[in-house]
CSV table of C-alpha atoms and ligand atoms in Angstrom, one decimal:
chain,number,residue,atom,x,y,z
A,1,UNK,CA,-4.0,2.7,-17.3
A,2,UNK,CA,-4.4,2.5,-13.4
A,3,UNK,CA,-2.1,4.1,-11.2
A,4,UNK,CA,-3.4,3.2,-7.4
A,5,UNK,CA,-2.8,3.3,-4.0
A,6,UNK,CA,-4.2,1.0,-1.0
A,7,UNK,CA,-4.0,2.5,2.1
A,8,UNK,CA,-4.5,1.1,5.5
A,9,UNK,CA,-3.5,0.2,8.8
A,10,UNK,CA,-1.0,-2.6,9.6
A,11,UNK,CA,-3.2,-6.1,10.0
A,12,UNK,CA,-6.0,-4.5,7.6
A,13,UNK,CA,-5.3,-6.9,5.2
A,14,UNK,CA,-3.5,-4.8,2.5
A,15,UNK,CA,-1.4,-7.1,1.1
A,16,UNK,CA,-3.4,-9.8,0.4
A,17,UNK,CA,-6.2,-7.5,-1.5
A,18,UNK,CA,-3.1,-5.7,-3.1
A,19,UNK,CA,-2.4,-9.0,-4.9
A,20,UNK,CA,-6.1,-10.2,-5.7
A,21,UNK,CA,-6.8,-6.5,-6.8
A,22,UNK,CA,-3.5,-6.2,-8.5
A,23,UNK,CA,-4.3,-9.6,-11.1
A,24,UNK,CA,-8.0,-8.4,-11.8
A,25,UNK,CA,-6.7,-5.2,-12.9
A,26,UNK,CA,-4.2,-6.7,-14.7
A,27,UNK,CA,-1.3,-4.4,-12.9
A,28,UNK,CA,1.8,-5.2,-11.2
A,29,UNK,CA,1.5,-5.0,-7.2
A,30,UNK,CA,4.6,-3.4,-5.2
A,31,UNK,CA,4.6,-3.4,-1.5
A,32,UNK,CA,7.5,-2.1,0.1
A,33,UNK,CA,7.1,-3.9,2.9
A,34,UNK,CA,7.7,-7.1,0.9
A,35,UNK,CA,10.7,-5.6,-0.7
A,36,UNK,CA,12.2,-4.8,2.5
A,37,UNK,CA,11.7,-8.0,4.2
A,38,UNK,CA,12.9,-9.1,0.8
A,39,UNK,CA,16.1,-7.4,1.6
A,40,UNK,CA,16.6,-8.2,5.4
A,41,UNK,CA,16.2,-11.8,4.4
A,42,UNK,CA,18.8,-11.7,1.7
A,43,UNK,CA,20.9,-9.6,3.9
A,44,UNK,CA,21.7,-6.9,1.5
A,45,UNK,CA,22.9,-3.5,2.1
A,46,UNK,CA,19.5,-2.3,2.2
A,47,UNK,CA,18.0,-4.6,3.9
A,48,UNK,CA,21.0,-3.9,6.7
A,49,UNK,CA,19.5,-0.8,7.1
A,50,UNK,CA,16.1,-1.7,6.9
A,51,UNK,CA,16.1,-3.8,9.4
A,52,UNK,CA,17.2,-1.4,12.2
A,53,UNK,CA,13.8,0.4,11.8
A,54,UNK,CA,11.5,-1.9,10.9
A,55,UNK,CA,12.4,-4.4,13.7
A,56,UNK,CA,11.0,-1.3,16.2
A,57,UNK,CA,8.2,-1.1,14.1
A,58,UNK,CA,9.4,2.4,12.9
A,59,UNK,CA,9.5,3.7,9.3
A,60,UNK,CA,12.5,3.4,7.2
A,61,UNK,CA,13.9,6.9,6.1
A,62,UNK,CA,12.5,8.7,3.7
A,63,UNK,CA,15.3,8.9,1.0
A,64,UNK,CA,16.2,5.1,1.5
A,65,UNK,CA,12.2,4.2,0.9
A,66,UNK,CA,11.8,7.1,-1.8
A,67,UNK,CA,15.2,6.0,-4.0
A,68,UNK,CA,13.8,2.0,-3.7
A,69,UNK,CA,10.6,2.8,-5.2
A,70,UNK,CA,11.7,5.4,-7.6
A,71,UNK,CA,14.1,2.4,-8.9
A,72,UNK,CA,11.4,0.2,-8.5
A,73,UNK,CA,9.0,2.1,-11.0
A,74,UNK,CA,11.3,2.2,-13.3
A,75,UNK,CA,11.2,-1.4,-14.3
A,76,UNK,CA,9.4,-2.3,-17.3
A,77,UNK,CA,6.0,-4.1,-15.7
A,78,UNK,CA,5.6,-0.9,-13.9
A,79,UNK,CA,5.1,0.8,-16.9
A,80,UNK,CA,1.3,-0.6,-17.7
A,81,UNK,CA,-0.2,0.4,-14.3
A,82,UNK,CA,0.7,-0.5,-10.8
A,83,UNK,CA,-1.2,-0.8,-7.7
A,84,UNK,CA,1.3,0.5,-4.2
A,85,UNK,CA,0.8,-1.0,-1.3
A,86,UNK,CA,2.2,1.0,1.8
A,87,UNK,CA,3.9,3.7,0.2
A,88,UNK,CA,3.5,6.4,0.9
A,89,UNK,CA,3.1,6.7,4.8
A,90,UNK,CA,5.0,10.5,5.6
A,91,UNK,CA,4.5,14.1,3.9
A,92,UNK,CA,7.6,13.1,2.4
A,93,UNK,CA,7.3,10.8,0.3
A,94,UNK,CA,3.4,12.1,-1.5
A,95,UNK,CA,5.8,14.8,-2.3
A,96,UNK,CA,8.7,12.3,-3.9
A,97,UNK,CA,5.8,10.2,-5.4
A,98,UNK,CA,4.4,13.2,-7.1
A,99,UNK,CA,7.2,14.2,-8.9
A,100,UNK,CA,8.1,10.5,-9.8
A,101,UNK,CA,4.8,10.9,-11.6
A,102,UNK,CA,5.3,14.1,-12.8
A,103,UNK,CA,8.5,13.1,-13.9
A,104,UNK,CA,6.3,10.6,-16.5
A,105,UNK,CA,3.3,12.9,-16.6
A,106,UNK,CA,1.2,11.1,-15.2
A,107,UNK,CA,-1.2,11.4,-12.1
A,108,UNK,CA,-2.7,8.6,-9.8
A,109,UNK,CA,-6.0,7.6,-11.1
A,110,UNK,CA,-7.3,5.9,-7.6
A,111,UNK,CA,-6.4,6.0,-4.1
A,112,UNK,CA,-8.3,2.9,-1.7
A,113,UNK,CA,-8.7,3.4,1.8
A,114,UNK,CA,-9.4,-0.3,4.2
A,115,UNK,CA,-11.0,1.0,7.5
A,116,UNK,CA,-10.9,-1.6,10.1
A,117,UNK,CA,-11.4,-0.7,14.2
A,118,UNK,CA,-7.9,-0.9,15.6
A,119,UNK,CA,-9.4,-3.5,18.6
A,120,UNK,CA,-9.6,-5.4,15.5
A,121,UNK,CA,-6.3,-4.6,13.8
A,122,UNK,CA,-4.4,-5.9,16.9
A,123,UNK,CA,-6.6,-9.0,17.5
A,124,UNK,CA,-5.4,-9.6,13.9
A,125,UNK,CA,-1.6,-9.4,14.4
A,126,UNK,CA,-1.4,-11.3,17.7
A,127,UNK,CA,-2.7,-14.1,16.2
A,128,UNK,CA,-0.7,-13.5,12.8
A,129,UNK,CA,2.5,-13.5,15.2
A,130,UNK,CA,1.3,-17.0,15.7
A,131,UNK,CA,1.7,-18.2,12.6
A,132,UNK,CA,4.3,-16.3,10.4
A,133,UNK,CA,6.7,-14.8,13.5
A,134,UNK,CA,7.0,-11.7,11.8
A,135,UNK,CA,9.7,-9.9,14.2
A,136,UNK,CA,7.2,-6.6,14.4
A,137,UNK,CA,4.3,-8.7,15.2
A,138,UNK,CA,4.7,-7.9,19.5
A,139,UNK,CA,2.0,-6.3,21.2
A,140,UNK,CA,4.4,-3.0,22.3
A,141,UNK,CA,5.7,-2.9,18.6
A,142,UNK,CA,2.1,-3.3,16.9
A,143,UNK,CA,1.2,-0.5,19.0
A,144,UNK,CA,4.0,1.5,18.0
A,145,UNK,CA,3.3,0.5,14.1
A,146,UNK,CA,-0.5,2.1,14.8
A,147,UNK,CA,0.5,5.2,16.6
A,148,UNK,CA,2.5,6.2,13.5
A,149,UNK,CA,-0.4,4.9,11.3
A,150,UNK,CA,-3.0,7.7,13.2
A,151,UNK,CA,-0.3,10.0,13.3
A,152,UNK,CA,1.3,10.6,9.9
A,153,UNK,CA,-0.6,8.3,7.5
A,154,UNK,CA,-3.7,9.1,8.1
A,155,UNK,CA,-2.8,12.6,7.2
A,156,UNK,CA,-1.7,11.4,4.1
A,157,UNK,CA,-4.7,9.6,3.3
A,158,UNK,CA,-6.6,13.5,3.9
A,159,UNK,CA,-4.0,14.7,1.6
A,160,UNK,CA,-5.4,12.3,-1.4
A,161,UNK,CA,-9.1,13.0,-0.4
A,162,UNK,CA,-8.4,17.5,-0.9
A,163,UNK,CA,-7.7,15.5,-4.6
A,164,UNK,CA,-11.0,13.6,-4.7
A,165,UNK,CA,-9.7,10.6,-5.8
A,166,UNK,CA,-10.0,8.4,-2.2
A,167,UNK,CA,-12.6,5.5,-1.6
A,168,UNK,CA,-12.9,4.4,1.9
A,169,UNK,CA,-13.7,0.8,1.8
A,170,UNK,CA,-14.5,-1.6,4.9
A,171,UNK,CA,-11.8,-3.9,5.8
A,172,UNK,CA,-13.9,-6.4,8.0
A,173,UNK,CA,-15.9,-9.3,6.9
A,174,UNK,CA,-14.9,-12.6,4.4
A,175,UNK,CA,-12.2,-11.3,2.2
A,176,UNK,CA,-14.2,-11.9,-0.7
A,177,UNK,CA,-17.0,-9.7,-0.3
A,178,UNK,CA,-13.8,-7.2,0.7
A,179,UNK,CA,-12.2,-7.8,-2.1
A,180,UNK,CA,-15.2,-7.2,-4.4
A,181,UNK,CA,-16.6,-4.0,-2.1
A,182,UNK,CA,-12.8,-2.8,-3.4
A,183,UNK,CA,-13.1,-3.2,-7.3
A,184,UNK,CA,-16.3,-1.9,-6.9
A,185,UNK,CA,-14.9,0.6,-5.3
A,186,UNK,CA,-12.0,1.6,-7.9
A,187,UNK,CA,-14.3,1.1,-10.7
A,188,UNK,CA,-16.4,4.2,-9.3
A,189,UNK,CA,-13.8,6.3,-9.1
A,190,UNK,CA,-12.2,6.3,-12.1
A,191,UNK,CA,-15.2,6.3,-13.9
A,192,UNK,CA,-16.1,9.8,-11.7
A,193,UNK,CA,-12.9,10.9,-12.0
A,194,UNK,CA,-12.9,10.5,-16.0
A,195,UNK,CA,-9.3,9.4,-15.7
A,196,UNK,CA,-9.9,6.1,-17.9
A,197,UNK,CA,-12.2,4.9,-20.6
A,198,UNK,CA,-14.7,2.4,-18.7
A,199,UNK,CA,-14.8,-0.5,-20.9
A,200,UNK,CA,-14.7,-3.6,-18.1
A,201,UNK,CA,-17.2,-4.8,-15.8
A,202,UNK,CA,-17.0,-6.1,-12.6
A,203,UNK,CA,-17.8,-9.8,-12.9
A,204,UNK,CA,-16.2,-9.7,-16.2
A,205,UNK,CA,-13.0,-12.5,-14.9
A,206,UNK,CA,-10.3,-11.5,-17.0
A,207,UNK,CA,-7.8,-8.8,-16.6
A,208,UNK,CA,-8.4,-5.6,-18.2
A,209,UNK,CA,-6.1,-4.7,-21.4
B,301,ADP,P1,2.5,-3.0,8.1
B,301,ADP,O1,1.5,-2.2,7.2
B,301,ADP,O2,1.8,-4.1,8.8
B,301,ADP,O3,3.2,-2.1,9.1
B,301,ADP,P2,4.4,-3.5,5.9
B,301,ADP,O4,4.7,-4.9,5.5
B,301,ADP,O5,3.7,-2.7,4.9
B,301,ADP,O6,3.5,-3.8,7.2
B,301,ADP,O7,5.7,-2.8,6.4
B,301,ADP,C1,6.6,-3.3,7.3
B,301,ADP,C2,7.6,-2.3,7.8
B,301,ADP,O8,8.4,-2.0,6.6
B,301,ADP,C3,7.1,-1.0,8.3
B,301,ADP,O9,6.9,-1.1,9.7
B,301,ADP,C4,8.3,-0.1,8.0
B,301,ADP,O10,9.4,-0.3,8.9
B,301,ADP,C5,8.8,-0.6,6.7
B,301,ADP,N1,8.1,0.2,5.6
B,301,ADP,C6,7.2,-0.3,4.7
B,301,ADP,N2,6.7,0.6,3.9
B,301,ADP,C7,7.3,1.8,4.3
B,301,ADP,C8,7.3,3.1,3.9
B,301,ADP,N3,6.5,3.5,2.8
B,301,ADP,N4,8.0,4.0,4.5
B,301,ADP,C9,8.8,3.7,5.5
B,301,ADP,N5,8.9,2.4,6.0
B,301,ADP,C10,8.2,1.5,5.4
């Protein structure tokens, strides 16, 4: 059973490995930044709140983020495995995702890091603004979304390596090869780690069971 992580800078690409990663693994992908867009776009109560943050590019509080995802695990397709993407970005909420886990007893099997040089990152966004008009796609608010990034997630990230369970993969190139350099990635180490019985293979095409 894989319980993972991907970890990375807004514009790193994240989500869209999250998914490709998430079906050859055969695990359900949660981002929480989709399920808070989700919510500003439906215009629920969460989403109300949301919204106030995220428009400035800042992080949405800790207990609103920590009791979404906490609800969110809950649901039954979480229960074989899930792959995170964006959570968690403070102190805060490792320490609410560890005792989620705990709560289950179990531990994360495989944390994925995509570097990519920030010149890059912000290249990216600008000319995502272009096409999606995502309201935290600016230049001042992009910035503002990679200031936090160095300055509390990356911390987070260090807190995952002390556990020796982190990969550092390169986010730059055809998404592809990224996407491979990835699986290849978490395939190491779990088997390093012991946490699963290796029975797949890499170019095997079908999800694991
Ligand atoms: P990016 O990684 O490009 O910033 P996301 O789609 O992951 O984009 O997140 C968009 C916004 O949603 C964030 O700027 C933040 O306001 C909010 N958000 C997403 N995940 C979290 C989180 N774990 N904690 C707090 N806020 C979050």
């Amino acid at each position: 059973m894989t319980r993972m992580l991907i970890m990375g800078p807004p514009g790193s690409g994240k989500g869209t490995q999250a998914s490709r990663i998430s079906d050859k693994l055969g695990i359900v992908a949660i981002s929480t930044g989709d399920i808070f867009r989700y919510n500003v776009k439906e215009m629920t109560e969460l989403g109300k709140e949301a919204k106030k943050y995220m428009d400035n590019g800042d992080f949405v509080p800790d207990d609103v983020t920590n009791r979404m995802v906490a609800d969110r695990l809950r649901q039954p397709d979480a229960q074989r495995g899930f792959l995170l993407d964006g959570y968690p970005r403070t102190a805060g909420q490792v320490e609410a995702l560890d005792a989620m886990l705990k709560e289950d007893g179990h531990a994360l099997s495989v944390v994925i890091e995509l570097t990519v040089p920030d010149d890059e990152l912000v290249s990216r966004l600008l000319s995502r603004a272009d096409t999606e008009g995502r309201a935290d796609d600016t230049s001042e608010v992009i910035q503002h979304r990679l200031d936090l990034y160095h300055e509390q997630t990356e911390a987070v990230i260090e807190s995952y390596v002390d556990r020796d369970i982190v990969a550092r993969v390169d986010g730059t190139g055809q998404i592809d090869d990224i996407t491979e350099r990835l699986l290849q990635a978490v395939y190491s180490v779990r088997e390093r780690t012991g946490s699963l019985p290796v029975v797949e293979s890499v170019d095997a095409g079908d999800a694991e069971s």
